PDB file of C-alpha atoms in Angstrom:
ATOM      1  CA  UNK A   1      85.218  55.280 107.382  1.00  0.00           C
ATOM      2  CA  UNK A   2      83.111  55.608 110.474  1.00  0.00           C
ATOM      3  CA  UNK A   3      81.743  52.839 112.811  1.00  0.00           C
ATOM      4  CA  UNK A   4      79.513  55.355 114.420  1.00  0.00           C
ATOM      5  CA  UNK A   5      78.144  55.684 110.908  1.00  0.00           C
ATOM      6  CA  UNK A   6      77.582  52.155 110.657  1.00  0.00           C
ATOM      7  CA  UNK A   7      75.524  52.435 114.185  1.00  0.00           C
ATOM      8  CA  UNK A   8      73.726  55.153 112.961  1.00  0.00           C
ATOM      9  CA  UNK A   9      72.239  53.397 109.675  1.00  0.00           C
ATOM     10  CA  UNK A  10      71.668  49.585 111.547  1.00  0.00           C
ATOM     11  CA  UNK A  11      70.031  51.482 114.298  1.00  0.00           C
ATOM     12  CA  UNK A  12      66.320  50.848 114.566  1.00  0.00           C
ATOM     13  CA  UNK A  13      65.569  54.661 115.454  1.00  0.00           C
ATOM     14  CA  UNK A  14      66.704  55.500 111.950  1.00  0.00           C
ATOM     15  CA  UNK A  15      64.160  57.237 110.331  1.00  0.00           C
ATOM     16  CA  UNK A  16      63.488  54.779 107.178  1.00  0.00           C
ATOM     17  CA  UNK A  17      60.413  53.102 107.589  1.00  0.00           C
ATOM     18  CA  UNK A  18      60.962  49.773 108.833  1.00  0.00           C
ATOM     19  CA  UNK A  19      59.251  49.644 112.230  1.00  0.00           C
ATOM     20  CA  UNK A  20      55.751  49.499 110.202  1.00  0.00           C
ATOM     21  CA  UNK A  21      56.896  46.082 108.303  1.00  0.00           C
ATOM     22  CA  UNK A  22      56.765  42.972 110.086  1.00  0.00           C
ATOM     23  CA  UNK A  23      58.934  40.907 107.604  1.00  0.00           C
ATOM     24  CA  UNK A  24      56.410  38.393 107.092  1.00  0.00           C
ATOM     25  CA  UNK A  25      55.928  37.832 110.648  1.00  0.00           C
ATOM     26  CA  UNK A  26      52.358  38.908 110.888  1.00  0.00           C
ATOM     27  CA  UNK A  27      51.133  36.325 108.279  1.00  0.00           C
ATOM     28  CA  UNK A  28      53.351  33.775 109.843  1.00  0.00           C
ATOM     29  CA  UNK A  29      52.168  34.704 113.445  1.00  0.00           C
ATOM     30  CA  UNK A  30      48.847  34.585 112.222  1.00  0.00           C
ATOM     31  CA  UNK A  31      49.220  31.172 110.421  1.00  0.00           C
ATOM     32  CA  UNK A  32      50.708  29.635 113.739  1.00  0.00           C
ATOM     33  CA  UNK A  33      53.569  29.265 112.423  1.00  0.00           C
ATOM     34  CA  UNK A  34      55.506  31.585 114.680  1.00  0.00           C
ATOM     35  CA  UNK A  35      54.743  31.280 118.838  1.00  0.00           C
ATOM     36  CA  UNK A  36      57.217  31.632 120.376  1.00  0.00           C
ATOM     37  CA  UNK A  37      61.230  32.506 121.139  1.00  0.00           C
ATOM     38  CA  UNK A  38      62.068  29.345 119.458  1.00  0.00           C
ATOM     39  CA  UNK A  39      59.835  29.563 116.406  1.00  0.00           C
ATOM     40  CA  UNK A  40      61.137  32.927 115.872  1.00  0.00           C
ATOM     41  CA  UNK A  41      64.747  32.113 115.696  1.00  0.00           C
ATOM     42  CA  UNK A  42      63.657  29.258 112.946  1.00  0.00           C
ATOM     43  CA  UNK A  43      61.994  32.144 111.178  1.00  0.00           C
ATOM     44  CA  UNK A  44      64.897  34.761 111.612  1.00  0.00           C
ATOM     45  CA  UNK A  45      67.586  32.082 110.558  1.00  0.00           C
ATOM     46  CA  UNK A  46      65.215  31.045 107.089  1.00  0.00           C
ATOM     47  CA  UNK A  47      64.910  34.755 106.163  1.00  0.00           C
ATOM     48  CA  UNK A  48      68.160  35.649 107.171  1.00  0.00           C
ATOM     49  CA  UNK A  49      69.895  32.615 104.738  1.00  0.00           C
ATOM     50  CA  UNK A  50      67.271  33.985 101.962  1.00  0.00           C
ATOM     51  CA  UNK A  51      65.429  37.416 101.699  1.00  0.00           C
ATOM     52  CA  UNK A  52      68.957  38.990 104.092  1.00  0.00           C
ATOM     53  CA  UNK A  53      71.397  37.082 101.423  1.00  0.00           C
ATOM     54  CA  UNK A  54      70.258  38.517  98.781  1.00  0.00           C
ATOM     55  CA  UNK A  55      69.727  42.317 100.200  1.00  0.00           C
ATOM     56  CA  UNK A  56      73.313  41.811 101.414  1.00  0.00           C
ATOM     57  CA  UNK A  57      74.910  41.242  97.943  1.00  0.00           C
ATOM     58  CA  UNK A  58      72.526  43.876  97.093  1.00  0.00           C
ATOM     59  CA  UNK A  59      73.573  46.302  99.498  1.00  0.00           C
ATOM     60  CA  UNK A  60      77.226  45.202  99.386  1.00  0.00           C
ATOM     61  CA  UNK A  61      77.228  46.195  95.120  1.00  0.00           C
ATOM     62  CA  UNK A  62      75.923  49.197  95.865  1.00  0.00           C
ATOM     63  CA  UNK A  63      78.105  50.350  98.326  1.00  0.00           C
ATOM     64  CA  UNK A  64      81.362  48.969  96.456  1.00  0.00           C
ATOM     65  CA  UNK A  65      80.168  51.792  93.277  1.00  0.00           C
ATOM     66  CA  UNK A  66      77.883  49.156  91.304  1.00  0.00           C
ATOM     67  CA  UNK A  67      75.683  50.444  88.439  1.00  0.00           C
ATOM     68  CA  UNK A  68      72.403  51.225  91.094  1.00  0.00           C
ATOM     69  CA  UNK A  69      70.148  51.314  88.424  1.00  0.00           C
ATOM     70  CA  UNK A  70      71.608  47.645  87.042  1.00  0.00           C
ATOM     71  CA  UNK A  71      71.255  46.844  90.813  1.00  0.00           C
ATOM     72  CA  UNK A  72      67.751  47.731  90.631  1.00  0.00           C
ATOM     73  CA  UNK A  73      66.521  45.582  87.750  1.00  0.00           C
ATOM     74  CA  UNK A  74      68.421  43.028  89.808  1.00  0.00           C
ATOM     75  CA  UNK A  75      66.600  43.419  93.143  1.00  0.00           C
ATOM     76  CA  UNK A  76      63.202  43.642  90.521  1.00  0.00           C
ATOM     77  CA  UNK A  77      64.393  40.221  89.319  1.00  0.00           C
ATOM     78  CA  UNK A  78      64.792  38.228  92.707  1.00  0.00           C
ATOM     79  CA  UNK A  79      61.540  40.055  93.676  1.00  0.00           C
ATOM     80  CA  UNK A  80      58.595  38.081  91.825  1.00  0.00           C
ATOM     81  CA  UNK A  81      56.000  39.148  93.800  1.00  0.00           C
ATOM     82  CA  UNK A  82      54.147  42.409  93.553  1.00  0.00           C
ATOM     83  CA  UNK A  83      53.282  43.245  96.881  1.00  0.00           C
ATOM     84  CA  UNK A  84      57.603  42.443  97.691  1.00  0.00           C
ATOM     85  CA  UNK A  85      57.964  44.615  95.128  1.00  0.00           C
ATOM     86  CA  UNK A  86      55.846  47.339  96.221  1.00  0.00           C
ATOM     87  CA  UNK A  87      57.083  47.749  99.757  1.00  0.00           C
ATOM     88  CA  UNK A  88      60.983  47.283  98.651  1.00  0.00           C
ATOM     89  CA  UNK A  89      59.985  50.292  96.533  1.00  0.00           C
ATOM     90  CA  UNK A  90      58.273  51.944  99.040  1.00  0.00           C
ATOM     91  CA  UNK A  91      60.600  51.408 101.897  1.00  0.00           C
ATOM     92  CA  UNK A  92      63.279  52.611  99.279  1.00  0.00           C
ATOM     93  CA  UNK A  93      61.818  55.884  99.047  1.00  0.00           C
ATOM     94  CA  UNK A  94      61.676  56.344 102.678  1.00  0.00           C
ATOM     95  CA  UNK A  95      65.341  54.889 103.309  1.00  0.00           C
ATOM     96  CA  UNK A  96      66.142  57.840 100.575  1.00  0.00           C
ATOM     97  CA  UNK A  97      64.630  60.519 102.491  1.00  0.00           C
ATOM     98  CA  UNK A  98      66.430  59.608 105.739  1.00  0.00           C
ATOM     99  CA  UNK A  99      69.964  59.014 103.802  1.00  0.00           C
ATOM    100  CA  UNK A 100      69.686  62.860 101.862  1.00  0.00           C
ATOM    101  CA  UNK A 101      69.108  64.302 104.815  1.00  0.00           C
ATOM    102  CA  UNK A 102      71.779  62.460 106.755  1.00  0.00           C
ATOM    103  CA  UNK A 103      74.431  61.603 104.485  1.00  0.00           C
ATOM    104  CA  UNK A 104      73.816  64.498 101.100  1.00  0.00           C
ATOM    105  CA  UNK A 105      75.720  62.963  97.993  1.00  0.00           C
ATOM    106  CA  UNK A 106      74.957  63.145  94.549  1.00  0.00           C
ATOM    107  CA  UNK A 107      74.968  59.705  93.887  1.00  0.00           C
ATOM    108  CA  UNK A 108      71.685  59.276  96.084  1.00  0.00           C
ATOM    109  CA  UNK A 109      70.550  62.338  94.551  1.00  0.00           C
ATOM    110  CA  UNK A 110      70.599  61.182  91.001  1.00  0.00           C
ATOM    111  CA  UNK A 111      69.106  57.514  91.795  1.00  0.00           C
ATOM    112  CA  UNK A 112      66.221  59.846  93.466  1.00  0.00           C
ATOM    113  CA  UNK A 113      65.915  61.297  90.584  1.00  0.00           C
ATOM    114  CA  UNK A 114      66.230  58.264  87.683  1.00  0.00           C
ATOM    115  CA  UNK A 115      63.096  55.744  90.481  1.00  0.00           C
ATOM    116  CA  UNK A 116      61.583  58.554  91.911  1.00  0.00           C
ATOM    117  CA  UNK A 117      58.654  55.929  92.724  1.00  0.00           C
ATOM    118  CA  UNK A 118      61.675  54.290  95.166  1.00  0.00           C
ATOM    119  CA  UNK A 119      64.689  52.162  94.339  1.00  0.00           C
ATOM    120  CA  UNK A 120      64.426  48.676  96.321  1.00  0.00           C
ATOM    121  CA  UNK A 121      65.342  49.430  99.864  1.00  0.00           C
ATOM    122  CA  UNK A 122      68.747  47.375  99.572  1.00  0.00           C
ATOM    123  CA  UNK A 123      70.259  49.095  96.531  1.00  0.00           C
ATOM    124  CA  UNK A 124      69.598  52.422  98.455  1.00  0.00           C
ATOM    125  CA  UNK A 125      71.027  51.646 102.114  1.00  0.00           C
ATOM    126  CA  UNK A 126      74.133  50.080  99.981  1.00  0.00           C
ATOM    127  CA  UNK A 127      74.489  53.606  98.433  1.00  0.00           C
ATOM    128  CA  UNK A 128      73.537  55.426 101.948  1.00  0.00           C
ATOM    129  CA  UNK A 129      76.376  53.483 103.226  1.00  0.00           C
ATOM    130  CA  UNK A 130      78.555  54.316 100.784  1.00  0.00           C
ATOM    131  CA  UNK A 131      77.640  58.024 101.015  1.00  0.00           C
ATOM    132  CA  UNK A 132      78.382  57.907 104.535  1.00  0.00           C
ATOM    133  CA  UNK A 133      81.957  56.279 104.050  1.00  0.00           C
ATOM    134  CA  UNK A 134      81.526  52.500 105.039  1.00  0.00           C
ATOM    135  CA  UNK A 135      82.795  49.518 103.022  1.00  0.00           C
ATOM    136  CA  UNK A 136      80.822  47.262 101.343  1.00  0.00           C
ATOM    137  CA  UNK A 137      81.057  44.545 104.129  1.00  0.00           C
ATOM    138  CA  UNK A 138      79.630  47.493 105.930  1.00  0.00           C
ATOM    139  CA  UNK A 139      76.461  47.427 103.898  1.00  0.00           C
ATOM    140  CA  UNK A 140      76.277  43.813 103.915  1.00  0.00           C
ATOM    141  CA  UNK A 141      76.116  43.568 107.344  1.00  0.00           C
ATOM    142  CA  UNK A 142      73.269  46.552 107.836  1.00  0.00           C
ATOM    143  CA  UNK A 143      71.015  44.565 105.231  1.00  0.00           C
ATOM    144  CA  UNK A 144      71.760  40.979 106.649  1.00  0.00           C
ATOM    145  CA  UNK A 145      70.979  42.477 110.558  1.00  0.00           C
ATOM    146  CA  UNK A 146      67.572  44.387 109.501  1.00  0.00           C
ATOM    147  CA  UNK A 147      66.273  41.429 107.805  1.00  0.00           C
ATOM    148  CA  UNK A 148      66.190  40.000 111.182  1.00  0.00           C
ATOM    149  CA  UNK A 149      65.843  42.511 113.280  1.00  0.00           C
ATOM    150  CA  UNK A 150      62.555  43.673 111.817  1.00  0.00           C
ATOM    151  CA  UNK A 151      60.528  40.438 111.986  1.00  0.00           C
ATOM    152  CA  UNK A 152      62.296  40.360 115.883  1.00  0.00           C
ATOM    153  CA  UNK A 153      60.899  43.346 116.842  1.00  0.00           C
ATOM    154  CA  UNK A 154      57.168  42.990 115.550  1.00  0.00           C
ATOM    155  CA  UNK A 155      57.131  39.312 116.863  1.00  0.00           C
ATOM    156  CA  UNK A 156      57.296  41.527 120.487  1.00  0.00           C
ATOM    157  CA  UNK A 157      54.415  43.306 119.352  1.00  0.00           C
ATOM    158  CA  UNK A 158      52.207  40.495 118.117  1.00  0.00           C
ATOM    159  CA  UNK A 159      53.199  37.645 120.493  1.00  0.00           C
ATOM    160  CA  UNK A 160      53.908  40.185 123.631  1.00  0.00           C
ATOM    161  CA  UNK A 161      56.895  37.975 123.240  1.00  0.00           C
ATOM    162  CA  UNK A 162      59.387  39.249 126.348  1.00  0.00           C
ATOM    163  CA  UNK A 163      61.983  41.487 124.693  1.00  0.00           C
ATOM    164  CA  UNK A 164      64.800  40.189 126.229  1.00  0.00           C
ATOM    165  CA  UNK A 165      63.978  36.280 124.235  1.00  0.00           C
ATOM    166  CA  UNK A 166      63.446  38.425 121.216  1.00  0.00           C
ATOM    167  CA  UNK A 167      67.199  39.926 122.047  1.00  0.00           C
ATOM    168  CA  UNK A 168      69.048  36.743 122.743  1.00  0.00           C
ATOM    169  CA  UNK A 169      67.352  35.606 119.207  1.00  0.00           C
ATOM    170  CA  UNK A 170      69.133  38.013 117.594  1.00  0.00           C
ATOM    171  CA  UNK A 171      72.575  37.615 119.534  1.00  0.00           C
ATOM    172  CA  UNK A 172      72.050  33.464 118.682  1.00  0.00           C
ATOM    173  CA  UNK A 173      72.269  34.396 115.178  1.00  0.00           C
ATOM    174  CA  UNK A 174      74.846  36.747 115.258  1.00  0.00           C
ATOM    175  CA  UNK A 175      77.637  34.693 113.730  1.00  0.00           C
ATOM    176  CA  UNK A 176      74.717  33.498 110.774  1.00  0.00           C
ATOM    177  CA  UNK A 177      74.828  37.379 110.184  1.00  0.00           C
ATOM    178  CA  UNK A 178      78.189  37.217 109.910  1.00  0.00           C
ATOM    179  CA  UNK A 179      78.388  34.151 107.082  1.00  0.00           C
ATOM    180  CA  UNK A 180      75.483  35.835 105.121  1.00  0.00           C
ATOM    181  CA  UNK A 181      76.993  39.166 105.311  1.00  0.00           C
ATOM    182  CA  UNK A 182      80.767  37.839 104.253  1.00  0.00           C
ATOM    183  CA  UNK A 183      78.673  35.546 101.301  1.00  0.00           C
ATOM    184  CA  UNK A 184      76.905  39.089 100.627  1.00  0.00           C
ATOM    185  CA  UNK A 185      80.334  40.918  99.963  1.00  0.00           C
ATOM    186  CA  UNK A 186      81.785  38.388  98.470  1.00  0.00           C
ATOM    187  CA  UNK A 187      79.428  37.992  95.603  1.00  0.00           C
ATOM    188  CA  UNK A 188      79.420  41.641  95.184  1.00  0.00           C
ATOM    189  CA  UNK A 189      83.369  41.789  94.329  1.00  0.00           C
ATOM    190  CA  UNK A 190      82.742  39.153  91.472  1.00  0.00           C
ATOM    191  CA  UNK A 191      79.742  41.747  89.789  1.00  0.00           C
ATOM    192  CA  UNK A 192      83.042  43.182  87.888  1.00  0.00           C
ATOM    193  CA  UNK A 193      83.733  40.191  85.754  1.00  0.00           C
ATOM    194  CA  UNK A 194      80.457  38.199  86.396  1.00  0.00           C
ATOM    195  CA  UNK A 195      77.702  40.920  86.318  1.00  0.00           C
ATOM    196  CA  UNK A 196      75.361  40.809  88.353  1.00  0.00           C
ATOM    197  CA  UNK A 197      74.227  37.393  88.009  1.00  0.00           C
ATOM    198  CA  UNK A 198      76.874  37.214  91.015  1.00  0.00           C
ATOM    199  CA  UNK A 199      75.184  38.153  93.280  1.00  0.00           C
ATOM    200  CA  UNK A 200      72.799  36.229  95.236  1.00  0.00           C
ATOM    201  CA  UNK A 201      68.861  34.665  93.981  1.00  0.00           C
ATOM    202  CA  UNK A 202      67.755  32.704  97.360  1.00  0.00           C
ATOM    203  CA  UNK A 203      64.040  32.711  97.655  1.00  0.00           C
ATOM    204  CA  UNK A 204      61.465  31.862  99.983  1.00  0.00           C
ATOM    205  CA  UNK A 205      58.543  30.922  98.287  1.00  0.00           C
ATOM    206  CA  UNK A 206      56.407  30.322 101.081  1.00  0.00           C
ATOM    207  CA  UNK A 207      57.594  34.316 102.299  1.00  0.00           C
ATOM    208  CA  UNK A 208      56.694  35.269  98.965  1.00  0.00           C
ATOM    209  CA  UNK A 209      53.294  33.447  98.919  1.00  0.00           C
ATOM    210  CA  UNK A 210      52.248  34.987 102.131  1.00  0.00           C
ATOM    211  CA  UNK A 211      53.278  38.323 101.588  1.00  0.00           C
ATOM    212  CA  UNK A 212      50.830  38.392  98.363  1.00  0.00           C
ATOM    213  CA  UNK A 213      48.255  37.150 100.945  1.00  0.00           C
ATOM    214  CA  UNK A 214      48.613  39.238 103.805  1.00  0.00           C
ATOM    215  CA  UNK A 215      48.517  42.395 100.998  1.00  0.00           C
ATOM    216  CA  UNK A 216      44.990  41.646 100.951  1.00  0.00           C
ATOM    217  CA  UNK A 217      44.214  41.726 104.005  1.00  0.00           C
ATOM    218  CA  UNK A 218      41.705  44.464 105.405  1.00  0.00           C
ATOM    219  CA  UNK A 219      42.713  44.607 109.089  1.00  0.00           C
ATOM    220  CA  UNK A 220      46.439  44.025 109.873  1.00  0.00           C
ATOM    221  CA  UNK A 221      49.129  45.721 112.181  1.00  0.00           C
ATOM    222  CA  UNK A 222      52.162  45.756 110.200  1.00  0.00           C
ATOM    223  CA  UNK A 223      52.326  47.221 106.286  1.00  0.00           C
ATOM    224  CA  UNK A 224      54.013  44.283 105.092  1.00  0.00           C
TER     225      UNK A 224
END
């Protein structure tokens, strides 16, 4: 196992798509529901405790040698909007790309092969990560930080929020990534005897409301 590995997937520079999705910061900026440093670490801890739970049991199943086309229907299951859908699917693909060409393994090969339309994005960094060596707690803690980091990074672009706020956000909620991404791997060692019905169903409804909304939309900045 390689923590340089574990930089290299968490790392914002990787080349899987994510810097064009806002993480339902756009829609929430717009909405006024987001401002500010302060309003962003409310919305970073909410979809952190939700959406980044349950891609961190997600990821964490995956990477442990789960089923990832049973992980699949899973992540279809917790995902009852169609536009959520869509761009896990789509930012699956991408994530696929970037982990063939960095971390070759037949096991990504043949879940390219069964969803070539994209696996959801979690199920395939869980099996990147396990292609590239890491543990499941590994995984965990990739999906729990970029369901943060995302929204983090585009409320610098749509605010001109100063970076360094944006920063200290995420280093505030540092040990909540470490609770969600422990909760994550947790649930994911109990897919064995419970199926996966273990692992984690938090939703945000409101997320989910306003990311069918902002789909709509014919001018916006981020895809998603």
């Amino acid at each position: 196992m390689s923590r340089a590995a574990l930089l290299v997937l968490a790392d914002g520079r990787f080349p899987a798509g994510g810097h064009a999705h806002s993480g339902g910061a756009e829609p929430a900026v717009t909405a006024g529901r987001l401002t500010d440093a302060a309003t962003l670490e409310t919305f970073c801890r909410g979809r952190l405790h939700t959406a980044g739970l349950v891609a961190a049991g997600l990821a964490a199943a995956a990477a442990a040698g789960h089923d990832p086309l049973l992980l699949d229907d899973a992540a279809d299951a917790r995902t009852p909007v169609p536009a959520l859908r869509q761009v896990a699917r789509r930012l699956g693909r991408q994530m696929m790309r970037a982990a063939r060409a960095t971390w070759p393994s037949a096991a990504l090969d043949a879940l390219a092969a069964a969803r070539p339309r994209g696996a959801h994005q979690p199920v395939v960094l869980g099996l990147a990560a396990r292609s590239a060596g890491l543990a499941p707690m590994d995984a965990a803690h990739a999906a729990a930080y970029e369901s943060i980091s995302g929204p983090a990074g585009a409320a610098v672009r749509l605010l001109s929020l100063d970076p360094f706020g944006a920063t200290a956000v995420l280093a505030r909620l540092a040990a909540d990534v470490d609770r969600v991404a422990q909760q994550g791997a947790d649930a994911a060692e109990r897919v064995v005897a419970e199926g996966t019905d273990a692992l984690p169903a938090a939703s945000a409804p409101l997320l989910d409301i306003t990311a069918q909304q902002h789909a709509a939309w014919p001018v916006r900045l981020f895809a998603s």
